[in-house]
Every structure is written in structure tokens, then in C-alpha cells.
PDB file of C-alpha atoms in Angstrom:
ATOM      1  CA  MET A  20      -4.349   9.064  14.814  1.00  0.00           C
ATOM      2  CA  THR A  21      -3.113  11.278  17.651  1.00  0.00           C
ATOM      3  CA  SER A  22      -2.254  14.956  17.964  1.00  0.00           C
ATOM      4  CA  ASN A  23       1.381  14.183  18.729  1.00  0.00           C
ATOM      5  CA  THR A  24       3.584  15.495  15.958  1.00  0.00           C
ATOM      6  CA  LYS A  25       6.902  15.213  14.253  1.00  0.00           C
ATOM      7  CA  GLN A  26       8.147  18.673  13.320  1.00  0.00           C
ATOM      8  CA  LEU A  27      10.057  20.213  10.462  1.00  0.00           C
ATOM      9  CA  ARG A  28      11.091  23.832  11.012  1.00  0.00           C
ATOM     10  CA  ALA A  29      12.304  26.381   8.514  1.00  0.00           C
ATOM     11  CA  VAL A  30      14.624  29.126   9.839  1.00  0.00           C
ATOM     12  CA  PHE A  31      15.851  32.213   8.010  1.00  0.00           C
ATOM     13  CA  LEU A  32      18.262  35.080   8.924  1.00  0.00           C
ATOM     14  CA  ALA A  33      18.323  38.760   7.918  1.00  0.00           C
ATOM     15  CA  ALA A  34      21.839  38.292   6.493  1.00  0.00           C
ATOM     16  CA  LEU A  35      23.609  35.377   4.819  1.00  0.00           C
ATOM     17  CA  MET A  36      23.478  32.569   7.345  1.00  0.00           C
ATOM     18  CA  VAL A  37      23.549  28.836   7.773  1.00  0.00           C
ATOM     19  CA  LEU A  38      20.256  27.039   8.267  1.00  0.00           C
ATOM     20  CA  SER A  39      20.483  24.195  10.756  1.00  0.00           C
ATOM     21  CA  VAL A  40      18.011  21.371  11.189  1.00  0.00           C
ATOM     22  CA  PHE A  41      17.909  19.428  14.421  1.00  0.00           C
ATOM     23  CA  ALA A  42      15.451  16.765  15.573  1.00  0.00           C
ATOM     24  CA  GLY A  43      13.134  17.545  12.700  1.00  0.00           C
ATOM     25  CA  THR A  44      13.052  21.315  13.508  1.00  0.00           C
ATOM     26  CA  VAL A  45      14.232  24.070  11.176  1.00  0.00           C
ATOM     27  CA  ALA A  46      14.479  27.576  12.753  1.00  0.00           C
ATOM     28  CA  PHE A  47      14.794  30.809  10.792  1.00  0.00           C
ATOM     29  CA  ALA A  48      16.023  34.166  12.134  1.00  0.00           C
ATOM     30  CA  GLY A  49      15.805  37.710  10.816  1.00  0.00           C
ATOM     31  CA  SER A  50      12.358  39.173  11.530  1.00  0.00           C
ATOM     32  CA  ALA A  51       9.875  39.881  14.258  1.00  0.00           C
ATOM     33  CA  ALA A  52       6.776  39.036  12.270  1.00  0.00           C
ATOM     34  CA  ALA A  53       3.325  40.317  13.035  1.00  0.00           C
ATOM     35  CA  VAL A  54       1.454  37.928  10.785  1.00  0.00           C
ATOM     36  CA  ASP A  55      -2.263  37.840  11.498  1.00  0.00           C
ATOM     37  CA  SER A  56      -3.656  35.384   8.918  1.00  0.00           C
ATOM     38  CA  GLY A  57      -2.731  32.316   6.907  1.00  0.00           C
ATOM     39  CA  THR A  58      -4.182  30.188   4.107  1.00  0.00           C
ATOM     40  CA  VAL A  59      -3.443  26.671   2.896  1.00  0.00           C
ATOM     41  CA  ASP A  60      -3.517  27.487  -0.812  1.00  0.00           C
ATOM     42  CA  ASN A  61      -2.673  23.982  -1.962  1.00  0.00           C
ATOM     43  CA  PHE A  62      -2.109  20.520  -0.491  1.00  0.00           C
ATOM     44  CA  ASP A  63      -2.112  17.694  -3.027  1.00  0.00           C
ATOM     45  CA  PRO A  64      -3.063  14.918  -2.770  1.00  0.00           C
ATOM     46  CA  ASP A  65      -5.154  15.256   0.371  1.00  0.00           C
ATOM     47  CA  ASN A  66      -5.460  11.493   0.903  1.00  0.00           C
ATOM     48  CA  LEU A  67      -3.355   8.330   0.748  1.00  0.00           C
ATOM     49  CA  ASP A  68      -3.950   4.597   1.132  1.00  0.00           C
ATOM     50  CA  GLU A  69      -2.965   2.815   4.324  1.00  0.00           C
ATOM     51  CA  GLY A  70       0.471   1.213   4.242  1.00  0.00           C
ATOM     52  CA  THR A  71       1.533   3.166   1.135  1.00  0.00           C
ATOM     53  CA  GLN A  72       4.074   5.903   0.518  1.00  0.00           C
ATOM     54  CA  GLN A  73       2.901   9.170  -1.010  1.00  0.00           C
ATOM     55  CA  THR A  74       4.584  12.493  -1.837  1.00  0.00           C
ATOM     56  CA  HIS A  75       2.452  15.559  -1.038  1.00  0.00           C
ATOM     57  CA  THR A  76       3.039  19.065  -2.379  1.00  0.00           C
ATOM     58  CA  PHE A  77       1.919  22.110  -0.406  1.00  0.00           C
ATOM     59  CA  ASN A  78       1.809  25.905  -0.516  1.00  0.00           C
ATOM     60  CA  VAL A  79       0.755  28.009   2.483  1.00  0.00           C
ATOM     61  CA  SER A  80       0.648  31.821   2.532  1.00  0.00           C
ATOM     62  CA  TYR A  81       0.834  34.191   5.503  1.00  0.00           C
ATOM     63  CA  ALA A  82      -0.268  37.825   5.225  1.00  0.00           C
ATOM     64  CA  ASN A  83       0.920  40.998   7.007  1.00  0.00           C
ATOM     65  CA  TYR A  84       4.414  39.781   7.684  1.00  0.00           C
ATOM     66  CA  ASP A  85       6.879  42.518   8.732  1.00  0.00           C
ATOM     67  CA  GLY A  86      10.611  42.032   8.480  1.00  0.00           C
ATOM     68  CA  GLY A  87      12.639  43.054  11.464  1.00  0.00           C
ATOM     69  CA  ASP A  88      14.938  41.883  14.183  1.00  0.00           C
ATOM     70  CA  GLY A  89      14.505  38.642  16.052  1.00  0.00           C
ATOM     71  CA  THR A  90      13.788  35.025  15.246  1.00  0.00           C
ATOM     72  CA  ASP A  91      10.614  33.607  13.760  1.00  0.00           C
ATOM     73  CA  THR A  92       9.632  30.015  13.128  1.00  0.00           C
ATOM     74  CA  VAL A  93       7.584  28.026  10.649  1.00  0.00           C
ATOM     75  CA  ASP A  94       6.475  24.648  12.011  1.00  0.00           C
ATOM     76  CA  ILE A  95       5.035  21.853   9.875  1.00  0.00           C
ATOM     77  CA  ASN A  96       3.476  19.333  12.242  1.00  0.00           C
ATOM     78  CA  LEU A  97       2.629  15.854  10.966  1.00  0.00           C
ATOM     79  CA  PRO A  98       0.666  13.158  12.820  1.00  0.00           C
ATOM     80  CA  SER A  99       2.984  10.962  14.867  1.00  0.00           C
ATOM     81  CA  SER A 100       1.485   7.769  13.415  1.00  0.00           C
ATOM     82  CA  VAL A 101       2.884   8.436   9.929  1.00  0.00           C
ATOM     83  CA  THR A 102       6.460   7.834   8.870  1.00  0.00           C
ATOM     84  CA  VAL A 103       8.218  10.807   7.279  1.00  0.00           C
ATOM     85  CA  ASP A 104      10.509   9.515   4.549  1.00  0.00           C
ATOM     86  CA  SER A 105      11.770  12.824   3.126  1.00  0.00           C
ATOM     87  CA  TYR A 106      10.904  16.511   2.922  1.00  0.00           C
ATOM     88  CA  ASP A 107      11.877  19.641   1.022  1.00  0.00           C
ATOM     89  CA  VAL A 108      10.654  23.004   2.385  1.00  0.00           C
ATOM     90  CA  ALA A 109      11.243  26.583   1.213  1.00  0.00           C
ATOM     91  CA  VAL A 110      10.097  29.997   2.505  1.00  0.00           C
ATOM     92  CA  TYR A 111       9.573  32.607  -0.231  1.00  0.00           C
ATOM     93  CA  ASN A 112       9.353  36.398  -0.147  1.00  0.00           C
ATOM     94  CA  GLU A 113       6.467  38.557  -1.359  1.00  0.00           C
ATOM     95  CA  SER A 114       7.513  38.432  -5.006  1.00  0.00           C
ATOM     96  CA  ASN A 115       7.542  34.616  -4.743  1.00  0.00           C
ATOM     97  CA  SER A 116      10.687  34.690  -6.853  1.00  0.00           C
ATOM     98  CA  SER A 117      13.454  33.953  -4.346  1.00  0.00           C
ATOM     99  CA  ASN A 118      13.574  31.846  -1.223  1.00  0.00           C
ATOM    100  CA  ILE A 119      14.339  33.236   2.208  1.00  0.00           C
ATOM    101  CA  ALA A 120      15.186  29.863   3.674  1.00  0.00           C
ATOM    102  CA  THR A 121      15.245  26.213   2.673  1.00  0.00           C
ATOM    103  CA  ALA A 122      15.363  22.942   4.531  1.00  0.00           C
ATOM    104  CA  SER A 123      15.419  19.335   3.375  1.00  0.00           C
ATOM    105  CA  GLY A 124      16.190  15.939   4.793  1.00  0.00           C
ATOM    106  CA  SER A 125      15.422  12.246   4.745  1.00  0.00           C
ATOM    107  CA  SER A 126      14.417  11.649   8.370  1.00  0.00           C
ATOM    108  CA  PRO A 127      13.038  14.523  10.447  1.00  0.00           C
ATOM    109  CA  GLY A 128      13.772  14.061  14.122  1.00  0.00           C
ATOM    110  CA  THR A 129      17.118  12.393  13.594  1.00  0.00           C
ATOM    111  CA  THR A 130      18.774  14.346  10.731  1.00  0.00           C
ATOM    112  CA  ASP A 131      21.067  17.333  11.233  1.00  0.00           C
ATOM    113  CA  LEU A 132      21.304  19.549   8.139  1.00  0.00           C
ATOM    114  CA  SER A 133      23.122  22.785   7.196  1.00  0.00           C
ATOM    115  CA  VAL A 134      22.109  24.980   4.231  1.00  0.00           C
ATOM    116  CA  ASP A 135      23.460  28.394   3.068  1.00  0.00           C
ATOM    117  CA  PHE A 136      20.897  30.995   1.916  1.00  0.00           C
ATOM    118  CA  GLY A 137      20.653  34.718   1.061  1.00  0.00           C
ATOM    119  CA  GLN A 138      19.288  37.780   2.821  1.00  0.00           C
ATOM    120  CA  ALA A 139      15.765  37.559   4.241  1.00  0.00           C
ATOM    121  CA  THR A 140      14.056  40.248   2.147  1.00  0.00           C
ATOM    122  CA  THR A 141      10.264  40.377   2.240  1.00  0.00           C
ATOM    123  CA  GLY A 142       9.932  43.302  -0.155  1.00  0.00           C
ATOM    124  CA  SER A 143       7.916  45.569   2.169  1.00  0.00           C
ATOM    125  CA  ASN A 144       6.202  45.752   5.519  1.00  0.00           C
ATOM    126  CA  ASN A 145       2.873  43.961   5.903  1.00  0.00           C
ATOM    127  CA  ALA A 146       4.017  41.619   3.157  1.00  0.00           C
ATOM    128  CA  THR A 147       2.976  38.065   2.324  1.00  0.00           C
ATOM    129  CA  ILE A 148       5.330  35.111   2.654  1.00  0.00           C
ATOM    130  CA  TRP A 149       4.845  31.611   1.313  1.00  0.00           C
ATOM    131  CA  VAL A 150       5.905  28.242   2.696  1.00  0.00           C
ATOM    132  CA  ASN A 151       5.907  25.514   0.074  1.00  0.00           C
ATOM    133  CA  GLY A 152       7.559  22.259  -0.804  1.00  0.00           C
ATOM    134  CA  THR A 153       7.014  18.513  -0.608  1.00  0.00           C
ATOM    135  CA  VAL A 154       6.855  15.880   2.079  1.00  0.00           C
ATOM    136  CA  THR A 155       6.894  12.127   1.465  1.00  0.00           C
ATOM    137  CA  ILE A 156       5.180  10.029   4.123  1.00  0.00           C
ATOM    138  CA  THR A 157       4.138   6.425   4.647  1.00  0.00           C
ATOM    139  CA  ALA A 158       0.713   5.877   6.165  1.00  0.00           C
ATOM    140  CA  PRO A 159       0.016   3.353   8.933  1.00  0.00           C
ATOM    141  CA  SER A 160      -2.647   0.642   8.784  1.00  0.00           C
ATOM    142  CA  VAL A 161      -6.117   1.819   9.806  1.00  0.00           C
ATOM    143  CA  ASP A 162      -9.376   0.011  10.590  1.00  0.00           C
ATOM    144  CA  GLU A 163     -11.477   2.601   8.745  1.00  0.00           C
ATOM    145  CA  ASP A 164     -10.987   5.771   6.719  1.00  0.00           C
ATOM    146  CA  THR A 165      -9.206   8.109   9.134  1.00  0.00           C
ATOM    147  CA  ASP A 166      -8.791  11.892   8.996  1.00  0.00           C
ATOM    148  CA  ALA A 167      -5.687  13.530  10.433  1.00  0.00           C
ATOM    149  CA  ASN A 168      -4.463  17.119  10.479  1.00  0.00           C
ATOM    150  CA  VAL A 169      -1.250  18.547   9.113  1.00  0.00           C
ATOM    151  CA  TRP A 170      -0.501  21.846  10.845  1.00  0.00           C
ATOM    152  CA  PHE A 171       1.377  24.818   9.356  1.00  0.00           C
ATOM    153  CA  ASN A 172       2.323  27.298  12.058  1.00  0.00           C
ATOM    154  CA  VAL A 173       4.159  30.641  11.988  1.00  0.00           C
ATOM    155  CA  SER A 174       5.308  32.024  15.325  1.00  0.00           C
ATOM    156  CA  ASP A 175       7.414  34.952  16.496  1.00  0.00           C
ATOM    157  CA  ALA A 176       8.810  35.942  19.853  1.00  0.00           C
ATOM    158  CA  THR A 177       6.653  39.037  20.311  1.00  0.00           C
ATOM    159  CA  ASP A 178       3.337  38.560  18.539  1.00  0.00           C
ATOM    160  CA  GLY A 179       2.364  34.937  19.093  1.00  0.00           C
ATOM    161  CA  MET A 180       1.461  32.323  16.489  1.00  0.00           C
ATOM    162  CA  VAL A 181      -0.762  31.778  13.451  1.00  0.00           C
ATOM    163  CA  ASN A 182      -1.909  28.158  12.946  1.00  0.00           C
ATOM    164  CA  LYS A 183      -3.431  26.684   9.793  1.00  0.00           C
ATOM    165  CA  SER A 184      -4.357  23.039   9.288  1.00  0.00           C
ATOM    166  CA  GLN A 185      -5.024  20.720   6.359  1.00  0.00           C
ATOM    167  CA  THR A 186      -7.050  17.522   6.716  1.00  0.00           C
ATOM    168  CA  VAL A 187      -5.505  14.405   5.200  1.00  0.00           C
ATOM    169  CA  THR A 188      -7.491  11.184   4.873  1.00  0.00           C
ATOM    170  CA  ILE A 189      -5.839   7.771   5.271  1.00  0.00           C
ATOM    171  CA  ASN A 190      -7.930   5.328   3.256  1.00  0.00           C
ATOM    172  CA  ASP A 191      -8.802   1.928   4.667  1.00  0.00           C
ATOM    173  CA  LEU A 192      -8.207  -0.603   1.886  1.00  0.00           C
ATOM    174  CA  GLY A 193     -10.822  -2.934   3.328  1.00  0.00           C
ATOM    175  CA  ALA A 194      -8.568  -5.768   4.396  1.00  0.00           C
ATOM    176  CA  THR A 195     -10.768  -8.497   5.770  1.00  0.00           C
ATOM    177  CA  SER A 196     -10.109 -10.737   8.728  1.00  0.00           C
ATOM    178  CA  GLU A 197     -12.130 -13.531   7.100  1.00  0.00           C
ATOM    179  CA  ASN A 198     -10.027 -16.632   6.571  1.00  0.00           C
ATOM    180  CA  PRO A 199      -9.755 -18.079   3.073  1.00  0.00           C
ATOM    181  CA  ARG A 200     -11.141 -21.590   2.444  1.00  0.00           C
ATOM    182  CA  TYR A 201     -10.051 -24.548   0.379  1.00  0.00           C
ATOM    183  CA  LEU A 202     -12.942 -25.323  -1.995  1.00  0.00           C
ATOM    184  CA  GLU A 203     -12.122 -28.364  -4.144  1.00  0.00           C
ATOM    185  CA  SER A 204      -9.576 -30.005  -6.403  1.00  0.00           C
ATOM    186  CA  VAL A 205      -9.695 -32.102  -9.573  1.00  0.00           C
ATOM    187  CA  HIS A 206      -7.182 -34.038 -11.679  1.00  0.00           C
ATOM    188  CA  TRP A 207      -7.877 -34.733 -15.343  1.00  0.00           C
ATOM    189  CA  ASP A 208      -6.416 -35.737 -18.677  1.00  0.00           C
ATOM    190  CA  ASN A 209      -5.583 -32.666 -20.715  1.00  0.00           C
ATOM    191  CA  PHE A 210      -6.370 -32.042 -24.391  1.00  0.00           C
ATOM    192  CA  SER A 211      -3.053 -30.379 -25.085  1.00  0.00           C
ATOM    193  CA  SER A 212      -0.245 -32.381 -26.627  1.00  0.00           C
ATOM    194  CA  ASP A 213       2.236 -30.362 -24.577  1.00  0.00           C
ATOM    195  CA  ASN A 214       1.004 -31.490 -21.178  1.00  0.00           C
ATOM    196  CA  ASN A 215      -0.436 -34.895 -20.406  1.00  0.00           C
ATOM    197  CA  ALA A 216      -2.514 -34.003 -17.349  1.00  0.00           C
ATOM    198  CA  GLN A 217      -3.455 -31.201 -15.018  1.00  0.00           C
ATOM    199  CA  LEU A 218      -4.296 -30.728 -11.358  1.00  0.00           C
ATOM    200  CA  GLU A 219      -6.507 -27.864 -10.283  1.00  0.00           C
ATOM    201  CA  ILE A 220      -7.031 -26.601  -6.734  1.00  0.00           C
ATOM    202  CA  ALA A 221      -9.543 -23.870  -5.896  1.00  0.00           C
ATOM    203  CA  PHE A 222      -9.685 -21.503  -2.917  1.00  0.00           C
ATOM    204  CA  SER A 223     -12.262 -18.908  -1.939  1.00  0.00           C
ATOM    205  CA  GLU A 224      -9.820 -16.097  -2.747  1.00  0.00           C
ATOM    206  CA  PRO A 225      -6.235 -15.603  -3.967  1.00  0.00           C
ATOM    207  CA  VAL A 226      -3.674 -17.155  -1.621  1.00  0.00           C
ATOM    208  CA  THR A 227       0.074 -17.514  -1.303  1.00  0.00           C
ATOM    209  CA  GLY A 228       2.168 -20.561  -0.428  1.00  0.00           C
ATOM    210  CA  VAL A 229       0.490 -22.959  -2.879  1.00  0.00           C
ATOM    211  CA  ASN A 230       3.933 -24.174  -3.975  1.00  0.00           C
ATOM    212  CA  ASN A 231       4.154 -26.002  -0.616  1.00  0.00           C
ATOM    213  CA  ILE A 232       1.041 -28.115  -1.228  1.00  0.00           C
ATOM    214  CA  GLN A 233       1.956 -31.827  -1.117  1.00  0.00           C
ATOM    215  CA  LEU A 234       0.654 -34.409  -3.613  1.00  0.00           C
ATOM    216  CA  TYR A 235      -0.097 -38.030  -2.652  1.00  0.00           C
ATOM    217  CA  VAL A 236      -1.079 -40.925  -4.951  1.00  0.00           C
ATOM    218  CA  ASP A 237      -2.315 -44.121  -3.254  1.00  0.00           C
ATOM    219  CA  GLU A 238      -0.907 -42.662  -0.011  1.00  0.00           C
ATOM    220  CA  LYS A 239       2.550 -42.394  -1.565  1.00  0.00           C
ATOM    221  CA  PRO A 240       4.089 -38.907  -1.267  1.00  0.00           C
ATOM    222  CA  MET A 241       4.908 -37.398  -4.648  1.00  0.00           C
ATOM    223  CA  GLY A 242       6.457 -34.194  -3.292  1.00  0.00           C
ATOM    224  CA  ALA A 243       5.477 -30.550  -3.273  1.00  0.00           C
ATOM    225  CA  LEU A 244       3.615 -29.195  -6.287  1.00  0.00           C
ATOM    226  CA  GLY A 245       5.863 -26.184  -6.707  1.00  0.00           C
ATOM    227  CA  SER A 246       4.823 -23.064  -8.579  1.00  0.00           C
ATOM    228  CA  ALA A 247       1.428 -23.215 -10.268  1.00  0.00           C
ATOM    229  CA  ASP A 248       1.330 -22.955 -14.061  1.00  0.00           C
ATOM    230  CA  VAL A 249      -1.953 -21.031 -13.902  1.00  0.00           C
ATOM    231  CA  SER A 250      -3.083 -18.605 -11.196  1.00  0.00           C
ATOM    232  CA  ASP A 251      -6.507 -17.013 -11.604  1.00  0.00           C
ATOM    233  CA  ASN A 252      -8.303 -15.370  -8.681  1.00  0.00           C
ATOM    234  CA  GLY A 253      -7.978 -18.294  -6.269  1.00  0.00           C
ATOM    235  CA  ARG A 254      -7.843 -20.997  -8.964  1.00  0.00           C
ATOM    236  CA  TYR A 255      -4.457 -22.729  -9.388  1.00  0.00           C
ATOM    237  CA  VAL A 256      -3.505 -25.278 -12.050  1.00  0.00           C
ATOM    238  CA  TRP A 257      -0.402 -27.450 -12.305  1.00  0.00           C
ATOM    239  CA  ASN A 258       0.729 -29.356 -15.392  1.00  0.00           C
ATOM    240  CA  LEU A 259       1.600 -32.952 -14.501  1.00  0.00           C
ATOM    241  CA  SER A 260       3.644 -35.507 -16.393  1.00  0.00           C
ATOM    242  CA  GLU A 261       1.047 -38.291 -16.182  1.00  0.00           C
ATOM    243  CA  VAL A 262      -2.578 -39.044 -15.424  1.00  0.00           C
ATOM    244  CA  TYR A 263      -3.026 -40.690 -12.031  1.00  0.00           C
ATOM    245  CA  THR A 264      -5.916 -43.142 -11.767  1.00  0.00           C
ATOM    246  CA  GLY A 265      -5.535 -44.180  -8.133  1.00  0.00           C
ATOM    247  CA  ASP A 266      -6.486 -42.366  -4.939  1.00  0.00           C
ATOM    248  CA  VAL A 267      -5.136 -38.839  -5.256  1.00  0.00           C
ATOM    249  CA  GLU A 268      -4.887 -36.442  -2.333  1.00  0.00           C
ATOM    250  CA  VAL A 269      -3.363 -33.061  -1.663  1.00  0.00           C
ATOM    251  CA  LYS A 270      -2.242 -31.753   1.708  1.00  0.00           C
ATOM    252  CA  ILE A 271      -2.920 -28.062   2.302  1.00  0.00           C
ATOM    253  CA  PRO A 272      -0.275 -26.797   4.760  1.00  0.00           C
ATOM    254  CA  ALA A 273      -0.731 -24.049   7.320  1.00  0.00           C
ATOM    255  CA  SER A 274       1.653 -21.848   5.312  1.00  0.00           C
ATOM    256  CA  VAL A 275      -1.075 -21.213   2.710  1.00  0.00           C
ATOM    257  CA  GLU A 276      -2.675 -17.839   3.494  1.00  0.00           C
ATOM    258  CA  ASP A 277      -4.426 -14.961   1.787  1.00  0.00           C
ATOM    259  CA  LEU A 278      -2.919 -11.615   0.845  1.00  0.00           C
ATOM    260  CA  GLN A 279      -3.764 -10.234   4.313  1.00  0.00           C
ATOM    261  CA  SER A 280      -1.837 -13.126   5.973  1.00  0.00           C
ATOM    262  CA  ASN A 281      -5.020 -14.916   7.120  1.00  0.00           C
ATOM    263  CA  ASP A 282      -4.523 -18.688   7.285  1.00  0.00           C
ATOM    264  CA  VAL A 283      -6.674 -21.110   5.298  1.00  0.00           C
ATOM    265  CA  SER A 284      -9.439 -22.250   7.650  1.00  0.00           C
ATOM    266  CA  ASN A 285      -9.570 -25.878   6.462  1.00  0.00           C
ATOM    267  CA  THR A 286      -6.027 -27.121   5.983  1.00  0.00           C
ATOM    268  CA  GLY A 287      -4.956 -30.770   5.911  1.00  0.00           C
ATOM    269  CA  ASN A 288      -5.439 -33.712   3.536  1.00  0.00           C
ATOM    270  CA  LYS A 289      -8.046 -33.286   0.782  1.00  0.00           C
ATOM    271  CA  THR A 290      -9.360 -35.880  -1.663  1.00  0.00           C
ATOM    272  CA  VAL A 291      -8.854 -34.960  -5.305  1.00  0.00           C
ATOM    273  CA  ASP A 292     -11.601 -35.773  -7.810  1.00  0.00           C
ATOM    274  CA  VAL A 293      -9.980 -37.796 -10.592  1.00  0.00           C
ATOM    275  CA  ALA A 294     -11.362 -37.715 -14.146  1.00  0.00           C
ATOM    276  CA  PRO A 295      -9.181 -39.867 -16.438  1.00  0.00           C
ATOM    277  CA  VAL A 296     -11.532 -39.044 -19.332  1.00  0.00           C
ATOM    278  CA  THR A 297     -12.127 -35.436 -20.428  1.00  0.00           C
ATOM    279  CA  VAL A 298     -14.506 -34.233 -23.143  1.00  0.00           C
ATOM    280  CA  LYS A 299     -14.721 -30.871 -24.798  1.00  0.00           C
ATOM    281  CA  SER A 300     -17.340 -31.645 -27.448  1.00  0.00           C
ATOM    282  CA  GLY A 301     -18.768 -34.632 -29.273  1.00  0.00           C
ATOM    283  CA  ASP A 302     -19.171 -38.233 -28.088  1.00  0.00           C
ATOM    284  CA  VAL A 303     -16.820 -40.118 -25.786  1.00  0.00           C
ATOM    285  CA  ASN A 304     -16.647 -43.650 -24.366  1.00  0.00           C
ATOM    286  CA  ALA A 305     -16.258 -44.031 -20.599  1.00  0.00           C
ATOM    287  CA  TYR A 306     -16.514 -46.950 -18.181  1.00  0.00           C
ATOM    288  CA  LYS A 307     -19.438 -47.194 -15.829  1.00  0.00           C
ATOM    289  CA  GLY A 308     -18.495 -45.906 -12.379  1.00  0.00           C
ATOM    290  CA  SER A 309     -15.779 -43.623 -13.702  1.00  0.00           C
ATOM    291  CA  SER A 310     -15.803 -39.816 -13.781  1.00  0.00           C
ATOM    292  CA  VAL A 311     -15.776 -37.601 -16.854  1.00  0.00           C
ATOM    293  CA  ALA A 312     -14.550 -34.011 -16.853  1.00  0.00           C
ATOM    294  CA  VAL A 313     -16.608 -31.731 -19.102  1.00  0.00           C
ATOM    295  CA  ALA A 314     -14.516 -28.721 -20.014  1.00  0.00           C
ATOM    296  CA  ARG A 315     -15.727 -25.268 -20.885  1.00  0.00           C
ATOM    297  CA  THR A 316     -13.943 -23.303 -23.567  1.00  0.00           C
ATOM    298  CA  ARG A 317     -13.122 -20.657 -20.967  1.00  0.00           C
ATOM    299  CA  PRO A 318     -13.323 -20.785 -17.173  1.00  0.00           C
ATOM    300  CA  THR A 319     -16.498 -19.270 -15.805  1.00  0.00           C
ATOM    301  CA  PRO A 320     -15.871 -16.117 -13.719  1.00  0.00           C
ATOM    302  CA  THR A 321     -16.825 -16.695 -10.121  1.00  0.00           C
ATOM    303  CA  SER A 322     -17.239 -14.711  -6.958  1.00  0.00           C
ATOM    304  CA  LYS A 323     -16.072 -15.434  -3.451  1.00  0.00           C
ATOM    305  CA  SER A 324     -19.611 -16.310  -2.409  1.00  0.00           C
ATOM    306  CA  SER A 325     -20.276 -18.709  -5.269  1.00  0.00           C
ATOM    307  CA  GLY A 326     -17.700 -21.275  -4.236  1.00  0.00           C
ATOM    308  CA  ARG A 327     -17.157 -22.252  -7.905  1.00  0.00           C
ATOM    309  CA  ARG A 328     -13.866 -21.434  -9.567  1.00  0.00           C
ATOM    310  CA  ARG A 329     -13.209 -24.216 -12.034  1.00  0.00           C
ATOM    311  CA  GLY A 330     -13.490 -24.203 -15.783  1.00  0.00           C
ATOM    312  CA  LEU A 331     -14.930 -27.729 -15.961  1.00  0.00           C
ATOM    313  CA  HIS A 332     -17.627 -29.988 -14.491  1.00  0.00           C
ATOM    314  CA  LEU A 333     -16.941 -33.453 -13.091  1.00  0.00           C
ATOM    315  CA  LEU A 334     -19.701 -35.917 -13.981  1.00  0.00           C
ATOM    316  CA  PRO A 335     -20.051 -39.545 -12.813  1.00  0.00           C
ATOM    317  CA  VAL A 336     -20.809 -42.212 -15.408  1.00  0.00           C
ATOM    318  CA  ARG A 337     -23.717 -44.370 -14.263  1.00  0.00           C
TER     319      ARG A 337
END
């Protein structure tokens, strides 16, 4: 984050006037303030996740404000790395019952806005004024949790400026640069009467682009698998129309990647373990040299480090 800022300015006049917003700045006229203190009474929430949009509400008070002639300015300075999507700002008098000035827009820095408002009455000398409203911003990507300041400033032509800041934390979501890995695949006869067979492919983490995986049987291309019928934390299952007993392979294309757009590290052709016989319980007959898939009632939960994501074991018959 940098100290460069995009600015919203609120401007009010002593009589009925038009508020104009230019290049993200709102100016208000009608007093020569002598404010000497300020407090950020509320800023909520004070954090947001990287890459997300969040609306923040705020209320900032300034004491010892004196109405008078001249032009005074409230600046709200946001870090330049964020994107300001919209804002709605109001300046209230001491009674906190009527606004002195308002400003709103959808793109500070490029939006010109005109608003009509009433007389700038603070109630008395040495009064308190409030600046409150909402601002909706989108956070950038960060490599770690990052703190940035939002500044609320009141300035006047004769007595200088009062600056108050609020720290906002942009949360790193922990995106990893580690590439996902293809783990294994198996093809077996299913128990269900609805589907004759299934093909399962496991990765080290959830990925996208699995619909582009190509299926080959005895080196003959069978086409892309299409959308998986089951997707479970890196485990993908397709229902097939028949049980293949020959040499079955899948080709993992480079378009398969994780949710952070990291490519699979071991793409290319992969041999599929074929189990034409599947058992869930009880006895079963199988030919010597063949493979038998032993299915669990439910898939066993796995972690990224375990490298096991399937709900069945493949056992050779000896």
C-alpha cells in the first residue's frame, strides 16, 4: 500500500448552494472553522479480504468548529491501491439532526456531481460537526495481511488542518503458488442400476478444466469427459455407459489448474487402473491376474498431504 490517495471532498455553503464534486473532491463553503480536535467514532468493518468488495460505514466528529465566512474542506483520503466503487458522505451540524452538505457518486476522481442543500448552521460557536456516510471499495491482492490508513481531514483557509486516520487491514487469503498434482485414476463397474460404470480421477486439490480431460481406450480417442458427475475436494467422478476392459488412459491437458490459476504440475497421458469387478461386501469370483475394486460405503476424507482421495481400494487378484 502507498500513501497516495484518491479524495472525496464535502463542501458546504452558508446559504442555499449547489455542491459540486470534481475529480473525487467535494468542497464546502460557509465557515472559517477553528477546529482543534477530531475523533473517528466509528469505522465498520475495519478489515476486508483481498480481491473482495466491502461497504464501510464511518462517523468522524470534529470539536470547536466556528461558523463564519470563508471556505472549509473535509477530505476523505483512501489508499490509491484500492478501487472506490461508490460513496455517500454527509456533514451534520451540532444537533446531528440535519446535514450541512452531502456528496455521493460512483467513481471518485472521474465523476462530476451537483447537489442542493440548506443553510450551513452549526448551532453555536465552538460547536461539534460530524462527517459520516459509507464508502464501498474493492481491495487489491496482497502477499500478506496489510494495514493501510484512511484519512479524515478538516481544513480551513485561516487555521490550518486537523487530520484523523483509521487503520484498515486487507486480509491475505493465503493463496498458494504451489502447483496442484494429478494423483491417480481408476475405472470400475458400478453397483448402481442407473449407471453401468464410473471413472474417477483424483488431484491434490480442487481444480478447474476437468471437462477437457481426454479419454483413450486401447489408444483410441473416446473424446473429452465433459462435466464430472461428482466433484469432491479434488476427487472427480464420471458416469460411463460401459465398462472398458482394455488399456484405458486419460490425458490431463495444460488447461487444468487450481482455483489460484496454478497449472497442474504433471500433465499428459496417465494410465487408468481398471477394475472390471467391484465388491462392496460378501464373496466374489475374480480371475487370477485381474483387479478388484473394494468400495467403502462412503469416501474417506483426505488431506492434501495424504495423496489419497478415493472411496475405494484397488486390489490385484493373485
